Amino acid sequence: MQLTVWTYEGPPHVGAMRVATAMRDVHYVLHAPQGDTYADLLFTMIERRDRRPPVTYTTFQARDLGADTAQLFQDAVSDAYERFQPKAMLVGASCTAELIQDDPGGLAEALALPIPVIPLELPSYQRKENWGAAETFYYVVRTLAKPRDDDDRDSRSPSCNLLGPTALGFRHRDDVQEIQTLLTQLGIEVNVVAPWNATPDDIARLGDADFNICLYPEIAETAARWLKRTYKQPYIDTVPIGVTATNRFVSEVAELAGVDPLPVLNTINSRLPWYSRSIDSTYLTDKRVFVFGDASHAMAAARMCKHEFGFDVVGIGTYSREYARKVRVLAEELGVDALITDDYLEVEARVQELQPEMVLGTQMERHIAKRLGIACAVISAPTHVQDYPAAYSPQMGYEGANVLFDTWVHPLMMGLEEHLLGMFSEDFEFHNDATPSHLGGGATSKPDPAEQHLPVDPSSAAPASVDGQLSWSADAEKTLSRIPFFVRGKARRNTETFARERGIQTITSETLYDAKAHFGK
């Protein structure tokens, strides 16, 4: 374990909170010291939930360690049951409480409560948040699910369960709505969505469905495999992000359900395929993109970049170590190296090395790209409050493809616009002191060129000499400042490499143009 400013995943009990908070009529009692009580902050501030998370803490303090913390935990469980009257309870320990080894499961069982009490054994120092969510959901399903009633099997429409959406998940609420719409168009009933808004009674009905749809494999695949072994329910793990993946998803679902997929496939409602075939899309062709996030979203985004946008994927990575093999296989198909890490400094180093024109990642990659002056869009958790819009913004399905089209293309377009504004920064209408035209004040006079100060991108600023040998002339720096900010860093490095190989010590504008010609071959 290492100290860090940022982390891609919290400890596994945070994953358990995500499952508990997603459900109804469930309560989670967490044996944790004072200071670990951050559930309200996570779910009410970041996700903007309209109700408090169903989590009770024991909040023991240092002075309690010399007394009976086991009794403190049992009192907390009893009080939570009396106050909230849940239909099922989860009990577990935070990473700090794990060290005192109070056995929450055994202590709760001794209370003999009249509801199912599910103990969570989540090794805090070996595993992370998504694994904790997957294990929690698996424990819930294994404890509460029941076999189907075959009496009405032939008298109803085909049905399925949607598995995996949780609280604090990236656009999970809207993804569920989009996929439910597709299934309705196919004539397939949704039996249960879990854990999102599911009750213990809903979990008991999981076995009634004909098959399962594993929307988020990091969360639901363990439970889906158990349901397949126990109740013979097949499952689909195709993540329907992008038009191509959604088409495949629709076909697979229709085959399992025994229905015709054409009513959906013949009425695709996405502007992405049209744009990809249009003349305007040539602006996006071969844009160099680096992708990082949880495995499912990163792989789906990389495939979309390659096959639907015409981007050049120069790197792909994930912090989901459990899915590292799948990411490496895709990286090999794309001809790039996979980055498997949960250290954001390694990700930043790779972005600096590759100098992509766009980064698709988490909120951490958004910060990294902003510092480096690179266009960026968020595709995966961890996210921040701005990534939970009030508007309907799915990532999955055909409408999700529209949302991604806007989310990914607009940063590149705005990058072009900023570059054009920089090019015309000396124009009498567009210089920094000009009154905005929409305010009706008219343009001010053109500033004195001697007083004109062009904006300098911090990522492109360099000392007078590099490695004690290379230096940039004033005219070269000025020429460099006119290069679009999102490729300026790459232009500087290429030019310095070109100069070193030829023994040039002072880089001029001519050197910069020669380097451009050389690397453009």
mmCIF file of N, CA and C in Angstrom, residues 55 142 168 205 227 244 255-256 261 275 279-280 322 338 340 344 368 399-400 416 431 473 503 506:
data_model
loop_
_atom_site.group_PDB
_atom_site.id
_atom_site.type_symbol
_atom_site.label_atom_id
_atom_site.label_comp_id
_atom_site.label_asym_id
_atom_site.label_seq_id
_atom_site.Cartn_x
_atom_site.Cartn_y
_atom_site.Cartn_z
ATOM 1 N N VAL A 55 -26.745 3.549 5.633
ATOM 2 C CA VAL A 55 -25.515 3.053 6.257
ATOM 3 C C VAL A 55 -25.437 3.575 7.688
ATOM 4 N N ARG A 142 -26.801 -14.696 -3.609
ATOM 5 C CA ARG A 142 -26.683 -16.073 -3.123
ATOM 6 C C ARG A 142 -27.577 -16.322 -1.907
ATOM 7 N N LEU A 168 -23.646 5.579 -7.256
ATOM 8 C CA LEU A 168 -22.344 6.158 -7.565
ATOM 9 C C LEU A 168 -21.709 5.521 -8.800
ATOM 10 N N ARG A 205 -36.837 -12.911 -6.643
ATOM 11 C CA ARG A 205 -37.483 -13.249 -7.920
ATOM 12 C C ARG A 205 -36.498 -13.355 -9.088
ATOM 13 N N LEU A 227 -25.734 -17.493 -10.826
ATOM 14 C CA LEU A 227 -27.097 -17.744 -11.294
ATOM 15 C C LEU A 227 -27.109 -18.741 -12.454
ATOM 16 N N THR A 244 -22.021 -0.209 -32.897
ATOM 17 C CA THR A 244 -21.655 -1.583 -33.256
ATOM 18 C C THR A 244 -21.937 -2.546 -32.116
ATOM 19 N N GLU A 255 -31.656 -13.441 -29.873
ATOM 20 C CA GLU A 255 -31.437 -14.876 -30.065
ATOM 21 C C GLU A 255 -31.773 -15.655 -28.798
ATOM 22 N N LEU A 256 -31.331 -15.141 -27.628
ATOM 23 C CA LEU A 256 -31.630 -15.834 -26.377
ATOM 24 C C LEU A 256 -33.133 -15.852 -26.087
ATOM 25 N N PRO A 261 -34.917 -9.430 -34.019
ATOM 26 C CA PRO A 261 -34.208 -8.188 -33.692
ATOM 27 C C PRO A 261 -34.456 -7.070 -34.687
ATOM 28 N N TYR A 275 -22.708 10.733 -39.180
ATOM 29 C CA TYR A 275 -21.588 11.677 -39.119
ATOM 30 C C TYR A 275 -20.293 11.001 -39.547
ATOM 31 N N ILE A 279 -18.603 14.144 -44.853
ATOM 32 C CA ILE A 279 -17.337 14.781 -45.202
ATOM 33 C C ILE A 279 -16.734 15.485 -44.003
ATOM 34 N N ASP A 280 -17.590 15.977 -43.074
ATOM 35 C CA ASP A 280 -17.077 16.677 -41.907
ATOM 36 C C ASP A 280 -16.257 15.773 -40.998
ATOM 37 N N GLU A 322 -8.551 -7.073 -12.202
ATOM 38 C CA GLU A 322 -9.239 -8.345 -12.430
ATOM 39 C C GLU A 322 -9.528 -8.586 -13.905
ATOM 40 N N ALA A 338 -0.723 -2.140 -23.311
ATOM 41 C CA ALA A 338 -1.727 -1.907 -22.272
ATOM 42 C C ALA A 338 -1.050 -1.385 -21.014
ATOM 43 N N ILE A 340 -1.684 -1.265 -17.134
ATOM 44 C CA ILE A 340 -2.487 -1.778 -16.026
ATOM 45 C C ILE A 340 -1.907 -1.204 -14.741
ATOM 46 N N TYR A 344 -2.003 7.050 -10.609
ATOM 47 C CA TYR A 344 -2.284 8.098 -11.595
ATOM 48 C C TYR A 344 -1.011 8.751 -12.118
ATOM 49 N N ILE A 368 -5.255 15.672 -15.508
ATOM 50 C CA ILE A 368 -3.968 15.491 -16.188
ATOM 51 C C ILE A 368 -3.988 16.178 -17.550
ATOM 52 N N GLU A 399 -28.994 6.022 -28.095
ATOM 53 C CA GLU A 399 -28.952 7.387 -27.573
ATOM 54 C C GLU A 399 -27.633 7.631 -26.855
ATOM 55 N N GLY A 400 -27.090 6.593 -26.215
ATOM 56 C CA GLY A 400 -25.775 6.713 -25.600
ATOM 57 C C GLY A 400 -24.698 7.046 -26.624
ATOM 58 N N LEU A 416 -10.055 23.361 -31.835
ATOM 59 C CA LEU A 416 -9.841 24.043 -33.107
ATOM 60 C C LEU A 416 -10.260 25.501 -33.000
ATOM 61 N N HIS A 431 -8.804 40.773 -30.612
ATOM 62 C CA HIS A 431 -7.735 40.879 -29.625
ATOM 63 C C HIS A 431 -8.335 40.887 -28.218
ATOM 64 N N SER A 473 15.256 30.187 -30.433
ATOM 65 C CA SER A 473 15.295 31.608 -30.763
ATOM 66 C C SER A 473 13.912 32.219 -30.548
ATOM 67 N N GLY A 503 22.783 17.883 -34.715
ATOM 68 C CA GLY A 503 23.783 18.714 -34.059
ATOM 69 C C GLY A 503 23.450 20.191 -34.053
ATOM 70 N N THR A 506 20.855 25.861 -31.772
ATOM 71 C CA THR A 506 19.849 26.920 -31.672
ATOM 72 C C THR A 506 18.731 26.635 -32.657
#
